[in-house]
Amino acid sequence: MLASLFLASALLFMGYACYSLHTLLCKVRPLGIPYFVIPFYPSPLPRVFLLPLMKLIIKVFGLTHHWFFLLTLNWQVHQRYKIYRLLESDIFFTVTPWEVILHVADPDMAVEVLAGKGENGELYPKTEVVSRMMGLFGKNVLTVEGAVWRGHRKVTAPIIGKSLSIVWEEALTQIGQMIQYYDKNEAINTSHRDFRRATLGIIAHAGFSKIMNWVPLTTAIANEKDGEGSYQKCLDILFENFKWTVIAPSWLLEILPFRASREAGGAAKGFRRFINEWFEEKKAKIELDNNTGPRPSSRTDLMESLVRNSGLDKGSTLETPLLSKSEVIGNAFMFILAGHESTGHTIANAIYFLAMYPEYQVKLQNEIDSILGDSDHNQTTYNTHFDTFSSGWIAAIMFETLRLIPAVVVVTRQIGPVPAPSLAQVAEDLSRSPPVLNSGSNLSAWLKTQNTGPSPGKLKPNLQSPNSGLNAGSRNQEGIPWLFREMSVEFDSCGGRKTFDEARRECLAEMDKFATVITLRPSAEMPGIKWVRRKKGVAA
């Protein structure tokens, strides 16, 4: 009886899937845009259970057709522009029985969609998967839309703008501590860990008024008895196993028979506990200030702004709270993630490129020397020096790093009012695509056409002369000028057993294997690098 019921259910499911696929293909074919039919797309459950299996099958059987790679995570990284070149188109569809995804490598079209408005004024909202992943601890400025988004932005944006000078100063402190450590310890490290620790210290101070002195990440995590070490460990485990948090709540993850799920559930619970403690600390401070008045030297950080706009502090005069407590915690998580994980990895990637291509390290160091001269870099300020550094080689290096290895590979949006079961997502890695023909500003009209584009770039920096218009990407520069003013980076030769060319090839091979956890990051150990003191008057 059970076997018959299972067979009947399976046949009904397959019949519905075939009918749904046929319906969606009837909508896609008339557009004249290339498409692939695939059985599933990397939504949360396939991401955990099916994608690792597909990756194993491709590896074991040596499968090379593009169709198979579309069933894996991070195909944009490993295939880059190959599929677009094969199709001679900068857009193509993948069609599943459940949804239609439009992959875009055209900057003009992506800008139009990401700007949020279509020709009829409708929003291109974020997809449900993005909202679930980034809204793990509560709604936040990244997951909400429309008027609610404007409310969240009103709370957070002014504070972030006012904190840039604090970010600058704390970057100086963190990098100074790194330099002191490297002077005393000839540690062979992978800078992804080092800079994740540094950027966490920066966002902790700038956003939450917490002091976290720089130590190697492994040292911080090992010291679990210390509250800071426990917090760092929670973050590290959470970000390593983040995909589990999307499919189930923390309490359920902790009882599932998978080690990764149990660790992810425990880390999520621990992180929520830490942020709740920070919330209560800040609330108590605000309530004290309400009674006695703020101290003259105090500044409003991100957490204080979030708490005040929740109206949860005693004595609050806020008539209409803009945030709930869960939204306070959600925004705190979002800014810790954005200011810690993605920034730290971007800086580390830039450093590995400078190790691989030391000629650009020389250019960078010469420029730093010309800007700072004999002055003490600890006396620099955001207001007087940011624009100067943002118009030179530091900006070019950071922009090229982001083009080659973006922090986020795919950005998705829903297109227009989405009638079930059709869901169109704009999803693509623009930073690896070359410039293409102008598609025009009318998305609906352009969807009926297809453009061809030139061949892709290679995974090698293609830096041009510095452009004074570059500034946004260089906000990831935190501390790099100060580090390279004092130090140079080079590959570890493993006691002379490894040549520079061997280390560079190994580094490029590892970069080709980068995988998305939350941001794009190494999937294995990177080649060892070491920091050495610059000789006076010598650039590298």
XYZ file of C-alpha atoms in Angstrom:
540
model
C 0.000 0.000 0.000
C 2.748 2.432 0.989
C 4.742 1.537 -2.127
C 1.741 2.231 -4.328
C 1.085 5.529 -2.576
C 4.726 6.555 -2.982
C 4.696 5.623 -6.680
C 1.485 7.543 -7.271
C 2.884 10.598 -5.480
C 6.096 10.401 -7.508
C 4.159 10.184 -10.788
C 1.946 13.133 -9.814
C 4.999 15.171 -8.879
C 6.751 14.350 -12.161
C 3.600 15.147 -14.114
C 3.243 18.526 -12.402
C 6.951 19.282 -12.941
C 6.708 18.475 -16.658
C 3.554 20.580 -17.071
C 5.101 23.521 -15.199
C 8.311 23.277 -17.248
C 6.314 23.232 -20.487
C 4.354 26.324 -19.373
C 7.521 28.263 -18.584
C 9.261 27.224 -21.803
C 6.277 28.540 -23.783
C 6.955 31.945 -22.194
C 10.715 31.865 -22.749
C 11.021 30.574 -26.327
C 9.295 33.512 -28.086
C 11.854 35.932 -26.595
C 14.616 34.521 -28.786
C 17.077 34.491 -25.886
C 19.316 31.422 -25.388
C 18.297 29.118 -22.564
C 19.259 25.932 -20.739
C 16.797 23.565 -19.079
C 17.980 22.333 -15.677
C 16.152 20.309 -12.980
C 16.822 22.649 -10.044
C 18.454 25.902 -9.051
C 20.710 26.519 -6.026
C 17.980 27.412 -3.527
C 18.598 26.542 0.167
C 17.839 22.803 0.207
C 19.676 21.970 -3.069
C 22.560 24.134 -1.826
C 23.008 21.874 1.195
C 22.199 18.420 -0.223
C 22.241 18.350 -4.053
C 25.005 20.756 -5.070
C 27.820 18.912 -3.249
C 26.648 15.696 -4.937
C 26.660 17.349 -8.377
C 30.156 18.710 -7.746
C 31.361 15.214 -6.850
C 29.735 13.642 -9.931
C 31.299 16.240 -12.247
C 34.719 15.613 -10.724
C 34.513 11.794 -10.723
C 33.247 11.469 -14.304
C 35.200 14.417 -15.725
C 32.089 16.116 -17.085
C 32.866 19.270 -19.059
C 29.639 20.372 -20.738
C 28.374 23.779 -19.564
C 25.002 22.266 -18.671
C 26.563 20.339 -15.799
C 28.310 23.394 -14.368
C 24.996 25.254 -14.234
C 23.948 22.691 -11.613
C 26.772 23.759 -9.287
C 27.342 26.666 -6.974
C 29.873 29.305 -8.056
C 29.831 28.349 -11.732
C 30.235 32.078 -12.416
C 33.650 31.892 -10.748
C 34.869 28.714 -12.392
C 33.407 29.265 -15.861
C 33.617 33.066 -15.874
C 32.568 34.292 -19.317
C 32.831 30.968 -21.174
C 29.094 30.252 -21.311
C 28.304 33.739 -22.617
C 31.019 33.454 -25.235
C 29.703 30.030 -26.298
C 26.197 31.448 -26.670
C 27.440 34.712 -28.222
C 25.073 36.544 -25.923
C 25.364 38.616 -22.751
C 22.126 37.188 -21.381
C 20.637 33.721 -21.174
C 17.939 31.889 -19.255
C 18.083 28.813 -17.091
C 14.618 27.278 -16.935
C 13.574 24.906 -14.170
C 10.110 23.486 -13.518
C 9.761 26.006 -10.697
C 11.283 29.245 -11.936
C 13.014 31.076 -14.758
C 16.329 32.783 -14.113
C 17.737 35.421 -16.437
C 21.539 35.595 -16.154
C 22.971 38.959 -17.128
C 26.486 40.066 -18.031
C 25.377 43.420 -19.400
C 26.178 46.368 -17.092
C 23.475 48.694 -18.447
C 20.707 46.192 -17.903
C 21.991 45.269 -14.442
C 22.172 48.924 -13.395
C 18.574 49.440 -14.501
C 17.310 46.456 -12.545
C 19.414 47.065 -9.431
C 18.264 50.688 -9.400
C 14.877 49.250 -8.543
C 12.460 50.690 -11.111
C 10.993 49.335 -14.318
C 9.305 51.277 -17.104
C 5.978 51.213 -15.222
C 7.567 52.243 -11.937
C 7.298 48.824 -10.262
C 10.067 47.690 -7.969
C 12.443 44.865 -8.764
C 12.376 43.416 -5.242
C 14.959 41.215 -3.649
C 14.298 37.503 -3.901
C 12.920 35.468 -1.027
C 16.159 33.509 -0.697
C 18.184 36.698 -0.196
C 15.708 37.971 2.377
C 15.851 34.679 4.268
C 19.626 34.472 4.253
C 20.402 38.075 5.109
C 17.399 38.382 7.411
C 18.495 35.495 9.607
C 18.470 37.606 12.779
C 15.775 40.074 11.739
C 14.785 42.399 8.924
C 17.431 44.935 8.016
C 18.392 47.590 5.519
C 19.431 44.927 2.987
C 16.246 42.860 3.116
C 13.429 45.422 3.252
C 11.964 47.480 0.418
C 10.193 50.775 -0.260
C 9.107 52.956 2.654
C 10.401 50.439 5.212
C 13.839 50.532 3.564
C 13.829 54.325 3.703
C 13.120 54.115 7.432
C 16.025 51.717 8.021
C 18.311 53.842 5.877
C 17.314 56.977 7.793
C 18.501 55.290 10.984
C 21.768 53.820 9.678
C 23.123 55.981 6.842
C 23.900 59.185 8.795
C 25.764 57.220 11.470
C 27.825 55.334 8.897
C 28.787 58.621 7.239
C 29.839 60.122 10.567
C 31.843 57.011 11.493
C 34.264 57.143 8.567
C 36.840 59.108 10.534
C 36.567 56.516 13.351
C 37.078 53.751 10.785
C 40.213 55.534 9.553
C 41.638 55.925 13.057
C 40.859 52.372 14.111
C 42.409 51.039 10.889
C 45.624 52.812 11.869
C 45.457 51.164 15.288
C 44.748 47.674 13.946
C 47.451 47.844 11.293
C 49.943 49.226 13.811
C 49.302 46.201 16.018
C 49.682 43.881 13.021
C 53.040 45.443 12.152
C 54.270 45.051 15.730
C 53.292 41.377 15.640
C 54.970 40.756 12.282
C 58.150 42.429 13.547
C 58.338 40.020 16.479
C 57.012 36.892 14.778
C 58.008 35.674 11.340
C 54.604 34.080 10.988
C 53.681 32.537 7.654
C 50.049 33.409 7.254
C 47.129 33.622 4.916
C 45.991 37.217 5.047
C 42.303 36.333 4.763
C 42.333 35.333 8.421
C 44.486 38.266 9.487
C 42.343 40.874 7.801
C 39.062 39.329 8.904
C 40.333 39.882 12.420
C 41.448 43.460 11.643
C 38.201 44.498 9.963
C 36.184 42.940 12.785
C 38.122 45.135 15.203
C 37.373 48.175 13.048
C 33.618 47.591 12.770
C 33.406 46.636 16.465
C 34.918 49.986 17.464
C 33.274 52.198 14.844
C 29.803 50.661 15.047
C 29.548 49.367 18.592
C 32.236 51.178 20.641
C 33.925 47.860 21.448
C 37.723 47.637 21.660
C 39.243 44.512 20.068
C 43.033 44.600 19.893
C 44.510 42.808 16.896
C 45.855 39.315 17.390
C 46.006 36.480 14.839
C 42.536 35.057 14.261
C 43.536 31.573 15.394
C 44.799 33.017 18.683
C 41.539 34.886 19.260
C 39.392 31.839 18.545
C 41.526 29.571 20.734
C 40.926 31.817 23.736
C 37.309 30.731 24.267
C 37.246 31.574 27.966
C 37.542 35.218 27.031
C 34.232 36.763 25.954
C 35.838 38.316 22.890
C 37.331 34.974 21.830
C 33.975 33.246 22.233
C 32.302 35.944 20.138
C 34.978 35.599 17.439
C 34.515 31.832 17.397
C 30.729 32.217 17.024
C 31.224 34.457 14.016
C 33.785 32.175 12.422
C 31.629 29.050 12.781
C 28.502 30.914 11.693
C 30.092 32.227 8.502
C 31.677 28.856 7.680
C 28.344 27.010 7.972
C 25.937 29.763 7.034
C 24.062 27.747 4.399
C 22.523 25.600 7.156
C 20.948 28.570 8.898
C 18.699 29.224 5.888
C 16.926 25.863 5.952
C 15.924 25.598 9.623
C 15.771 27.557 12.888
C 18.652 27.320 15.362
C 16.890 24.956 17.781
C 16.198 22.445 15.007
C 19.714 22.689 13.559
C 21.146 21.762 16.936
C 19.320 18.424 16.996
C 19.920 17.400 13.375
C 22.385 14.508 12.869
C 24.970 16.655 11.088
C 27.955 18.217 12.819
C 27.897 21.290 10.551
C 24.221 21.926 11.269
C 24.691 21.579 15.036
C 27.658 23.959 14.969
C 25.746 26.455 12.825
C 22.729 26.332 15.157
C 24.884 26.830 18.225
C 26.852 29.683 16.621
C 23.667 31.462 15.540
C 22.286 31.173 19.067
C 25.583 32.422 20.498
C 25.757 35.386 18.147
C 22.179 36.369 18.987
C 23.105 36.227 22.687
C 26.127 38.493 22.198
C 24.215 41.097 20.183
C 21.386 41.015 22.705
C 23.940 41.752 25.456
C 25.302 44.670 23.426
C 21.737 45.891 22.960
C 21.051 45.800 26.695
C 24.352 47.544 27.480
C 23.579 50.328 25.047
C 19.992 50.626 26.267
C 21.229 51.020 29.857
C 23.660 53.734 28.749
C 20.937 55.612 26.875
C 18.625 55.430 29.880
C 21.413 56.831 32.078
C 22.014 59.626 29.555
C 18.280 60.369 29.532
C 18.461 60.971 33.291
C 21.836 62.701 33.620
C 22.576 63.991 30.114
C 25.181 62.576 27.701
C 28.861 62.890 28.503
C 30.566 65.651 26.474
C 33.023 63.199 24.894
C 30.453 60.538 23.964
C 29.560 59.848 20.345
C 26.546 58.178 18.831
C 27.546 54.858 17.286
C 25.477 52.524 15.122
C 24.092 50.474 18.009
C 22.999 53.606 19.877
C 21.168 54.884 16.804
C 19.456 51.505 16.367
C 18.381 51.324 20.010
C 17.135 54.924 20.154
C 15.028 54.371 17.045
C 13.456 51.270 18.541
C 11.953 53.353 21.355
C 12.644 50.491 23.776
C 14.700 52.555 26.212
C 12.923 53.880 29.289
C 12.100 57.549 28.959
C 12.101 57.448 25.152
C 10.140 60.303 23.575
C 9.937 58.579 20.204
C 6.302 58.714 19.080
C 6.570 56.160 16.285
C 9.389 53.592 16.628
C 11.119 52.870 13.316
C 12.618 49.536 14.378
C 11.626 46.508 16.403
C 14.196 44.753 18.582
C 14.615 41.980 16.011
C 15.287 44.658 13.375
C 17.924 46.201 15.648
C 19.678 42.830 15.880
C 19.160 42.210 12.152
C 20.816 45.499 11.203
C 23.662 44.901 13.659
C 24.325 41.542 11.999
C 24.158 43.042 8.529
C 26.760 45.721 9.264
C 29.066 43.291 11.058
C 28.871 41.030 8.010
C 29.373 43.834 5.464
C 32.115 45.572 7.430
C 33.966 42.436 8.439
C 33.766 39.453 6.114
C 33.570 41.072 2.674
C 35.994 43.925 3.429
C 38.583 41.683 5.050
C 38.573 39.218 2.159
C 38.763 41.959 -0.471
C 41.839 43.466 1.195
C 43.434 40.022 1.504
C 42.797 39.290 -2.180
C 44.460 42.579 -3.108
C 47.482 41.656 -1.003
C 47.832 38.306 -2.750
C 47.721 40.045 -6.122
C 50.447 42.436 -4.936
C 52.533 39.438 -3.877
C 52.027 37.847 -7.316
C 52.728 41.049 -9.232
C 55.355 42.939 -7.179
C 55.753 45.638 -9.847
C 52.428 47.057 -8.663
C 53.558 46.817 -5.070
C 56.471 49.070 -6.010
C 54.130 51.563 -7.679
C 51.875 51.586 -4.634
C 54.735 52.093 -2.192
C 56.255 54.878 -4.270
C 52.904 56.655 -4.324
C 52.470 56.264 -0.563
C 55.938 57.753 -0.033
C 55.165 60.679 -2.339
C 51.938 61.457 -0.466
C 53.197 61.079 3.094
C 56.839 62.049 2.707
C 58.536 62.046 6.114
C 55.326 62.747 8.032
C 53.971 60.388 10.652
C 51.124 58.415 9.100
C 49.470 58.222 12.535
C 48.759 61.936 12.140
C 46.748 61.455 8.960
C 42.972 61.931 8.987
C 40.073 60.773 6.876
C 39.099 64.319 5.901
C 42.563 65.320 4.693
C 43.888 62.099 3.150
C 41.066 59.844 1.963
C 40.480 61.609 -1.354
C 44.218 61.704 -2.055
C 44.639 57.960 -1.634
C 41.359 57.305 -3.448
C 42.552 58.877 -6.680
C 45.720 56.847 -7.185
C 47.104 53.344 -7.294
C 45.303 52.197 -4.162
C 41.970 52.817 -5.896
C 43.115 51.122 -9.104
C 44.313 48.089 -7.157
C 41.097 47.740 -5.172
C 38.859 48.174 -8.222
C 40.805 45.602 -10.189
C 40.723 43.199 -7.258
C 36.941 43.555 -7.075
C 36.656 43.013 -10.838
C 38.642 39.792 -10.688
C 37.348 38.473 -7.371
C 34.120 40.201 -6.331
C 32.986 39.828 -2.750
C 29.536 38.809 -3.981
C 29.361 36.759 -7.168
C 25.639 36.994 -7.842
C 23.085 39.700 -7.096
C 19.472 38.679 -7.663
C 16.226 40.556 -8.180
C 12.684 39.583 -9.065
C 11.466 41.202 -12.260
C 8.156 43.005 -11.999
C 4.945 41.557 -10.588
C 5.746 37.851 -10.638
C 2.837 35.568 -11.603
C 3.258 32.057 -10.190
C 4.951 29.853 -11.117
C 7.166 32.156 -13.173
C 9.991 33.865 -11.335
C 12.625 35.774 -13.252
C 15.825 36.616 -11.472
C 18.530 38.908 -12.749
C 21.635 37.134 -11.546
C 25.197 37.525 -12.730
C 28.772 38.342 -11.883
C 29.365 41.674 -13.617
C 32.804 42.278 -12.281
C 34.335 39.539 -14.435
C 32.539 40.541 -17.610
C 34.111 42.842 -20.207
C 32.378 45.995 -21.448
C 29.545 45.162 -23.849
C 27.309 46.934 -26.305
C 24.845 49.440 -24.861
C 21.515 47.746 -24.283
C 19.490 50.910 -23.872
C 17.422 51.852 -20.879
C 14.199 50.035 -21.706
C 14.370 46.623 -20.059
C 11.184 45.257 -21.596
C 12.276 46.164 -25.124
C 15.780 44.872 -24.588
C 14.531 41.528 -23.324
C 13.387 40.868 -26.891
C 16.924 41.268 -28.233
C 20.297 39.773 -27.521
C 23.697 41.415 -27.675
C 27.074 39.890 -28.347
C 30.142 40.766 -26.340
C 33.920 40.442 -26.604
C 36.038 37.766 -24.962
C 36.511 37.820 -21.212
C 39.474 39.080 -19.269
C 41.914 36.703 -17.580
C 42.562 36.305 -13.892
C 45.421 38.775 -13.992
C 45.378 42.430 -13.023
C 44.965 44.808 -15.940
C 45.624 48.056 -14.118
C 45.417 51.307 -16.024
C 46.768 54.689 -15.050
C 45.131 56.005 -11.888
C 41.801 57.701 -12.502
C 40.751 60.593 -10.294
C 37.153 59.466 -10.595
C 37.795 56.295 -8.605
C 36.694 56.532 -5.021
C 33.868 54.176 -4.061
C 35.816 50.947 -4.438
C 38.700 52.339 -2.455
C 36.557 52.386 0.690
C 37.915 48.866 1.054
C 41.441 50.262 1.435
C 41.329 50.220 5.251
C 44.911 50.277 6.485
C 46.651 49.215 3.269
C 48.661 52.472 2.849
C 49.994 52.211 6.404
C 50.885 48.556 6.083
C 52.742 48.966 2.790
C 54.512 52.090 3.951
C 56.292 50.000 6.571
C 56.243 46.483 5.105
C 56.455 44.490 1.893
C 54.691 41.220 1.216
C 56.270 38.215 -0.478
C 55.622 34.509 -0.871
C 57.170 32.102 1.583
C 59.816 30.084 -0.242
C 59.452 27.135 2.169
C 63.134 27.221 2.959
C 64.098 27.643 -0.689
C 62.078 24.653 -1.891
C 59.509 26.770 -3.735
C 60.279 29.325 -6.439
C 58.368 32.558 -6.955
C 56.817 31.259 -10.192
C 55.670 28.072 -8.459
C 54.087 30.078 -5.649
C 52.325 32.370 -8.115
C 50.908 29.442 -10.102
C 49.742 27.838 -6.858
C 48.085 31.086 -5.803
C 46.264 31.508 -9.128
C 45.110 27.881 -8.987
C 43.655 28.403 -5.506
C 41.906 31.600 -6.619
C 40.203 29.616 -9.386
C 38.778 27.365 -6.654
C 37.298 30.180 -4.553
C 33.801 29.345 -3.334
C 30.888 31.312 -1.941
C 30.053 30.782 1.701
C 28.535 34.178 2.369
C 31.115 36.051 0.359
C 33.580 34.620 -2.145
C 36.490 33.170 -0.199
C 39.242 30.521 -0.417
C 38.057 26.930 -0.266
C 41.479 25.685 0.889
C 44.712 27.051 2.319
C 46.315 29.791 0.263
C 50.094 29.751 -0.287
C 52.034 31.129 2.663
C 53.040 34.783 2.550
C 55.193 36.768 4.915
C 55.675 40.412 5.734
C 59.151 41.922 5.784
C 60.308 45.370 6.788
C 61.018 47.739 3.921
C 64.551 49.032 3.803
C 64.701 52.808 4.105
C 64.536 54.451 0.704
C 63.681 51.176 -1.061
C 60.172 50.615 -2.407
C 60.137 46.846 -2.315
